[in-house]
PDB file of C-alpha atoms in Angstrom:
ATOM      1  CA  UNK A 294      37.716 -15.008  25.815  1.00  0.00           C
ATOM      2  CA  UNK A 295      34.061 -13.811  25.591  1.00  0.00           C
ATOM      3  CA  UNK A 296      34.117 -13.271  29.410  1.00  0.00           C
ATOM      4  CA  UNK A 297      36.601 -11.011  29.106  1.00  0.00           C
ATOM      5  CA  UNK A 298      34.188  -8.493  26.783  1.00  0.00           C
ATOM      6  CA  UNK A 299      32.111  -5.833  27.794  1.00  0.00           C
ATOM      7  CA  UNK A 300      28.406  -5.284  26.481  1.00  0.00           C
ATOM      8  CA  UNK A 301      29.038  -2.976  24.736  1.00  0.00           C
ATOM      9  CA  UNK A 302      31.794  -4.407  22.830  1.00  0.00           C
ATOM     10  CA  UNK A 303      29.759  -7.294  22.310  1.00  0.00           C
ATOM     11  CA  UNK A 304      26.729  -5.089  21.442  1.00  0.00           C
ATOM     12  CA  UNK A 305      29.048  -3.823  18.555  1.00  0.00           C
ATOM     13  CA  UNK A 306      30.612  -6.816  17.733  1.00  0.00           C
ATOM     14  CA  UNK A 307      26.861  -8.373  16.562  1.00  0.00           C
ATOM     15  CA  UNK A 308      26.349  -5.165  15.144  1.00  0.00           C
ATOM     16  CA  UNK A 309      29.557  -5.411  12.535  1.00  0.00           C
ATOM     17  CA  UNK A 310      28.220  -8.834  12.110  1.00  0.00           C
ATOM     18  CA  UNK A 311      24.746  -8.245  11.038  1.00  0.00           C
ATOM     19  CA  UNK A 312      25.369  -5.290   9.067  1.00  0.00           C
ATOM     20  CA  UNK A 313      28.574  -7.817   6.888  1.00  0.00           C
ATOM     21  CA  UNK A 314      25.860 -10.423   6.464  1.00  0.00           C
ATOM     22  CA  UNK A 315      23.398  -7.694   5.247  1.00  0.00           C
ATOM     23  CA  UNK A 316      25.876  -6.516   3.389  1.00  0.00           C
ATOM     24  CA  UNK A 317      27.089 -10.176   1.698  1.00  0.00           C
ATOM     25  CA  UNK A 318      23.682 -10.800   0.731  1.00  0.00           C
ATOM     26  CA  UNK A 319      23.089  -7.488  -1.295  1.00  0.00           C
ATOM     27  CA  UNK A 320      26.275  -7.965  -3.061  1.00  0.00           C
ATOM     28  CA  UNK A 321      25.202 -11.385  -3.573  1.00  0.00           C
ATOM     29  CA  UNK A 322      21.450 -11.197  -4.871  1.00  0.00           C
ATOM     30  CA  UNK A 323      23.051  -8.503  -7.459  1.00  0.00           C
ATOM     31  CA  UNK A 324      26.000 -10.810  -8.467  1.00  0.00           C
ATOM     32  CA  UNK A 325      23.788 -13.930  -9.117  1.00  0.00           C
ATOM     33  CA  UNK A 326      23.081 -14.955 -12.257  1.00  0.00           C
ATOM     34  CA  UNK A 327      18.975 -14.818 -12.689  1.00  0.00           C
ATOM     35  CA  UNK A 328      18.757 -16.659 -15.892  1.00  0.00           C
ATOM     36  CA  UNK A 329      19.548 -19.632 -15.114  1.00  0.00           C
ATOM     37  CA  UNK A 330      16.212 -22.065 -16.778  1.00  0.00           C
ATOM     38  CA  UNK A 331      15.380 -25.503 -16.162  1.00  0.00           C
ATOM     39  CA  UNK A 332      14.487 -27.263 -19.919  1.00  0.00           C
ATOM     40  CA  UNK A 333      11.010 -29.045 -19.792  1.00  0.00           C
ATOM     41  CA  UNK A 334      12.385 -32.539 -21.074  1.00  0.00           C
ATOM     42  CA  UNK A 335       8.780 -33.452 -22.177  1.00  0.00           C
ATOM     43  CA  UNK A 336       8.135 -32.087 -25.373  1.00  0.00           C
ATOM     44  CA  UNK A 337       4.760 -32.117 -26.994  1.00  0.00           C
ATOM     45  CA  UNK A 338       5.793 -31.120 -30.576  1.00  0.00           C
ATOM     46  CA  UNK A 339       9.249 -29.875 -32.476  1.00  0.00           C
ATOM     47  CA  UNK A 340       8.274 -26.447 -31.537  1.00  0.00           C
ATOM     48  CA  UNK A 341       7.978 -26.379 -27.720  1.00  0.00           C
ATOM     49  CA  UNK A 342      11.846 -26.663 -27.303  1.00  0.00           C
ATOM     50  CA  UNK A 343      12.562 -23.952 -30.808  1.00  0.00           C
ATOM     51  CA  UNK A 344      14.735 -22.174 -27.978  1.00  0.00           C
ATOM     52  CA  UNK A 345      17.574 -24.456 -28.370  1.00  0.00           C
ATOM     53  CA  UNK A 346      17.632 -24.286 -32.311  1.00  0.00           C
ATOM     54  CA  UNK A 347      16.711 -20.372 -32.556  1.00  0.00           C
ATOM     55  CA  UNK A 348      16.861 -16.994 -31.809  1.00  0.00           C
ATOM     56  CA  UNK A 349      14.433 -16.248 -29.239  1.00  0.00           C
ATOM     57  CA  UNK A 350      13.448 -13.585 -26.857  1.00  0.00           C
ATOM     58  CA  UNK A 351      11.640 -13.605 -23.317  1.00  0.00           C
ATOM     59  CA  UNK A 352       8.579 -12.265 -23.589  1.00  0.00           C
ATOM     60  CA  UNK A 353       6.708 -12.906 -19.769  1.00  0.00           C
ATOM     61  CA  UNK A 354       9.098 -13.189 -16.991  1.00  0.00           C
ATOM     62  CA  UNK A 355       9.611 -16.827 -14.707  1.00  0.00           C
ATOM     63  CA  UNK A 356       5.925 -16.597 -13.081  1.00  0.00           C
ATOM     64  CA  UNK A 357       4.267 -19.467 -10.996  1.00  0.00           C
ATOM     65  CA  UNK A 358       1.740 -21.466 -12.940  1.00  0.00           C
ATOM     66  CA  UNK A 359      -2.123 -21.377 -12.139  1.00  0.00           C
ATOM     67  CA  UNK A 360      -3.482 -23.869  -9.884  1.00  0.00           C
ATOM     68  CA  UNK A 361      -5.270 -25.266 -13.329  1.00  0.00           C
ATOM     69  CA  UNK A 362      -2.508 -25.289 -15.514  1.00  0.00           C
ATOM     70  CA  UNK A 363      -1.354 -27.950 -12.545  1.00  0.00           C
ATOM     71  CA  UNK A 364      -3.494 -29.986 -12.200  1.00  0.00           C
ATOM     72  CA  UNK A 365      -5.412 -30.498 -15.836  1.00  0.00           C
ATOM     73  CA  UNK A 366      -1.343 -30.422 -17.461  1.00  0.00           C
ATOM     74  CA  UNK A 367      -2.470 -28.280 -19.732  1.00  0.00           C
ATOM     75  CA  UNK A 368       0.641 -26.440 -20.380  1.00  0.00           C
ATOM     76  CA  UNK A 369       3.644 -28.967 -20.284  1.00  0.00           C
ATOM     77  CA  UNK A 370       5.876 -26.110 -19.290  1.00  0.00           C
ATOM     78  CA  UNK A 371       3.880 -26.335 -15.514  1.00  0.00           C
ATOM     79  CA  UNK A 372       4.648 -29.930 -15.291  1.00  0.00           C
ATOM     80  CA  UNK A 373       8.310 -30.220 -14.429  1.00  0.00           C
ATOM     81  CA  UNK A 374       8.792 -26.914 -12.149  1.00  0.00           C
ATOM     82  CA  UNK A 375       5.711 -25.240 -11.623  1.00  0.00           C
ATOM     83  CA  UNK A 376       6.585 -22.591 -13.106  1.00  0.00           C
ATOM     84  CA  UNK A 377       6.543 -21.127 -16.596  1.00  0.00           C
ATOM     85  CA  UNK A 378       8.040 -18.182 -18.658  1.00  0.00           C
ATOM     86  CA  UNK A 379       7.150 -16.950 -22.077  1.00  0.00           C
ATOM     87  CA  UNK A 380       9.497 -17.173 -24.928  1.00  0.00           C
ATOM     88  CA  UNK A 381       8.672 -16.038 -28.719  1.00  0.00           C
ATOM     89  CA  UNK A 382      11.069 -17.993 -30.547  1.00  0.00           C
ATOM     90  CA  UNK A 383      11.896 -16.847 -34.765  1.00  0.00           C
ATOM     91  CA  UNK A 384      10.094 -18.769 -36.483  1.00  0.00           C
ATOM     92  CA  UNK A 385       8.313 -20.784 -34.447  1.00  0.00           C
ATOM     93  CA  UNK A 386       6.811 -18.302 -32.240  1.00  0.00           C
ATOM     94  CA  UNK A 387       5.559 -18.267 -28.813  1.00  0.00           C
ATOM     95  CA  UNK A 388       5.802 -20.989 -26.611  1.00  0.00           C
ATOM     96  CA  UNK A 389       6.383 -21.827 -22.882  1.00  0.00           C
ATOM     97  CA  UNK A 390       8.880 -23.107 -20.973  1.00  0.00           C
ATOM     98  CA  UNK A 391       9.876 -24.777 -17.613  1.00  0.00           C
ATOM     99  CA  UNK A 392      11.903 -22.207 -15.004  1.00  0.00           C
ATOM    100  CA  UNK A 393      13.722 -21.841 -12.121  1.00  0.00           C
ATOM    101  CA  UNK A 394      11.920 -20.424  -9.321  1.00  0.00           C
ATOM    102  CA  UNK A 395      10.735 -16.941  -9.351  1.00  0.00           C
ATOM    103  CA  UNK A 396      13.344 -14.910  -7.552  1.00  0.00           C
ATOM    104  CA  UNK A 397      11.172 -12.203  -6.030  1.00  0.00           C
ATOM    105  CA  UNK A 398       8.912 -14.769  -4.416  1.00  0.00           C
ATOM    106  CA  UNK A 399      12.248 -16.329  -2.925  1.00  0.00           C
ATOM    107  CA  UNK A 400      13.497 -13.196  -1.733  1.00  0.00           C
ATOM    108  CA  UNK A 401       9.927 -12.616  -0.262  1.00  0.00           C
ATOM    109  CA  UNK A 402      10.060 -15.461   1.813  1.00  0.00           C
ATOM    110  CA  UNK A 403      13.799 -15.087   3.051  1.00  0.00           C
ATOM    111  CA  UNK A 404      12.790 -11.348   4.216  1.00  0.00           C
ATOM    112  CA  UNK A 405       9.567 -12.975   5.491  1.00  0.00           C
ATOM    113  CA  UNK A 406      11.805 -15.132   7.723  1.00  0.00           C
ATOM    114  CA  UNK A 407      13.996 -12.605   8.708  1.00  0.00           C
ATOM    115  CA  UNK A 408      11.143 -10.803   9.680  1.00  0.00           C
ATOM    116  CA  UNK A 409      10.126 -13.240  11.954  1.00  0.00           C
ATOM    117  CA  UNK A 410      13.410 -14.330  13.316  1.00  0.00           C
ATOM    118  CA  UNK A 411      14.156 -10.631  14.241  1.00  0.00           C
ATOM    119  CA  UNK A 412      10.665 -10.284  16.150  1.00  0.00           C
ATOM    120  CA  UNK A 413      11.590 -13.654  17.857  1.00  0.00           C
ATOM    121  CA  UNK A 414      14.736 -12.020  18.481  1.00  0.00           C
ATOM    122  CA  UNK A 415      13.035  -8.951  20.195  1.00  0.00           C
ATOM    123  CA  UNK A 416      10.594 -10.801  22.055  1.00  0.00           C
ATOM    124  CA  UNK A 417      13.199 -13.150  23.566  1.00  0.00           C
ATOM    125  CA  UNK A 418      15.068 -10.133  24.459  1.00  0.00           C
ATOM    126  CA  UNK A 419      12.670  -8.653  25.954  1.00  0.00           C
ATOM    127  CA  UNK A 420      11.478 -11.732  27.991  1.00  0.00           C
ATOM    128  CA  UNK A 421      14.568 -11.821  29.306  1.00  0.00           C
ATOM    129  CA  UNK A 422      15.167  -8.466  30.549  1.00  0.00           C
ATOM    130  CA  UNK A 423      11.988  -9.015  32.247  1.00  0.00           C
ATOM    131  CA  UNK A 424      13.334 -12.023  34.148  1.00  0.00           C
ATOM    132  CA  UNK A 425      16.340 -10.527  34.921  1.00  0.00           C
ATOM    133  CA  UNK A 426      14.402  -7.771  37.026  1.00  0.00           C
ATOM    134  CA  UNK A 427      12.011  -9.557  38.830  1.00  0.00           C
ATOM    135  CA  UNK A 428      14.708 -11.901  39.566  1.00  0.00           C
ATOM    136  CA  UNK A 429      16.552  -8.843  40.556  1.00  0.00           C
ATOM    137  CA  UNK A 430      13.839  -7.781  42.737  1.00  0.00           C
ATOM    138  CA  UNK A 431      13.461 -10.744  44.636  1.00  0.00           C
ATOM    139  CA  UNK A 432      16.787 -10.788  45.703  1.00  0.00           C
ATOM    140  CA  UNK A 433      16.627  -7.189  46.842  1.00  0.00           C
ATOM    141  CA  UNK A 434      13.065  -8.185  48.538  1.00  0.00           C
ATOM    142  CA  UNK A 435      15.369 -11.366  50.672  1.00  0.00           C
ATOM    143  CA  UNK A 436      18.216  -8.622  51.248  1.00  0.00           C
ATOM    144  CA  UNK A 437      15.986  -6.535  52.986  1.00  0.00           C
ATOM    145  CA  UNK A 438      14.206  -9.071  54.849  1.00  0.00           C
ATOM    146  CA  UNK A 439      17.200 -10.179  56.220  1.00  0.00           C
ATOM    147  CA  UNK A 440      18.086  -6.453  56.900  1.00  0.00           C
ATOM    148  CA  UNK A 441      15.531  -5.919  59.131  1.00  0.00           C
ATOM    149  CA  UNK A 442      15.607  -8.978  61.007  1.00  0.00           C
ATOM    150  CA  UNK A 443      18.905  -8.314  62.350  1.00  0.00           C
ATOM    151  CA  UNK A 444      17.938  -4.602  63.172  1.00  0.00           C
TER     152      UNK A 444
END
C-alpha cells in the first residue's frame, strides 16, 4: 500500500498529520482543566487545610518551591509535591498548599522536546540525503568506468 504512493503524496500525508496533532494538542491544553490541586495530607495546625471548610481565594499561582523550602521542610506545602500555591482563606487567612505541577514549566519541556525531536528530525534528513548522493555518485563513477573500458 505505501509502495504504491508518491513523495509527494506522502510528503502531504505527514503534513495533514502533523498539523491534526498540532492541532489536538491546542484544543487540548485549552480544554484541560488547570485546577486540579493535590491536598498536603500533613497538616501542621487546623488552619493549613481552612480551604476545605471556607471560602478562599488563590492568591500566588502553582509555583515550584525553593531549593530551601525542600530541604529544611520549612513549608509543609513543599513536602508532598514540590510545589506550592498561595491561598488566603476567610478567616483564617493565608496559607500554603500542595499543587499539581506548574503547567507552563510542563508545556516548556514538551516544546523543549519537540524542539529537539524536530532538529533530530532535520539532521537525520539531511544525513540521509547526503548518503543517498554520494551513494549515487559512486554508482555513476562504476558506470562510467565500465563505459570506458568497453570503448
Amino acid at each position: 500500500m505505501i509502495e504504491s504512493c508518491s513523495a509527494k503524496r506522502m510528503l502531504i500525508s505527514i503534513v495533514f498529520l502533523g498539523g491534526l496533532t498540532l492541532l489536538v494538542l491546542i484544543i487540548e491544553s485549552h480544554w484541560t482543566d488547570n485546577n486540579t490541586h493535590l491536598v498536603a495530607t500533613i497538616s501542621t495546625n487546623q488552619t493549613s487545610n481552612c480551604w476545605l471548610k471556607e471560602s478562599f481565594r488563590i492568591i500566588e499561582q502553582c509555583h515550584p518551591c525553593t531549593d530551601f523550602e525542600i530541604t529544611s521542610q520549612s513549608n509543609p506545602a513543599c513536602k508532598e509535591t514540590r510545589y506550592k500555591e498561595a491561598v488566603e482563606c476567610e478567616t483564617s487567612g493565608k496559607v500554603y498548599r500542595s499543587c499539581a505541577k506548574v503547567s507552563w514549566i510542563e508545556e516548556t519541556k514538551f516544546w523543549k522536546f519537540e524542539s529537539c525531536m524536530f532538529g533530530l528530525a532535520v539532521v537525520s534528513t539531511a544525513v540521509a540525503y547526503f548518503r543517498k548522493a554520494v551513494l549515487n555518485r559512486r554508482v555513476m563513477l562504476r558506470i562510467q568506468k565500465q563505459l570506458y573500458n568497453y570503448a
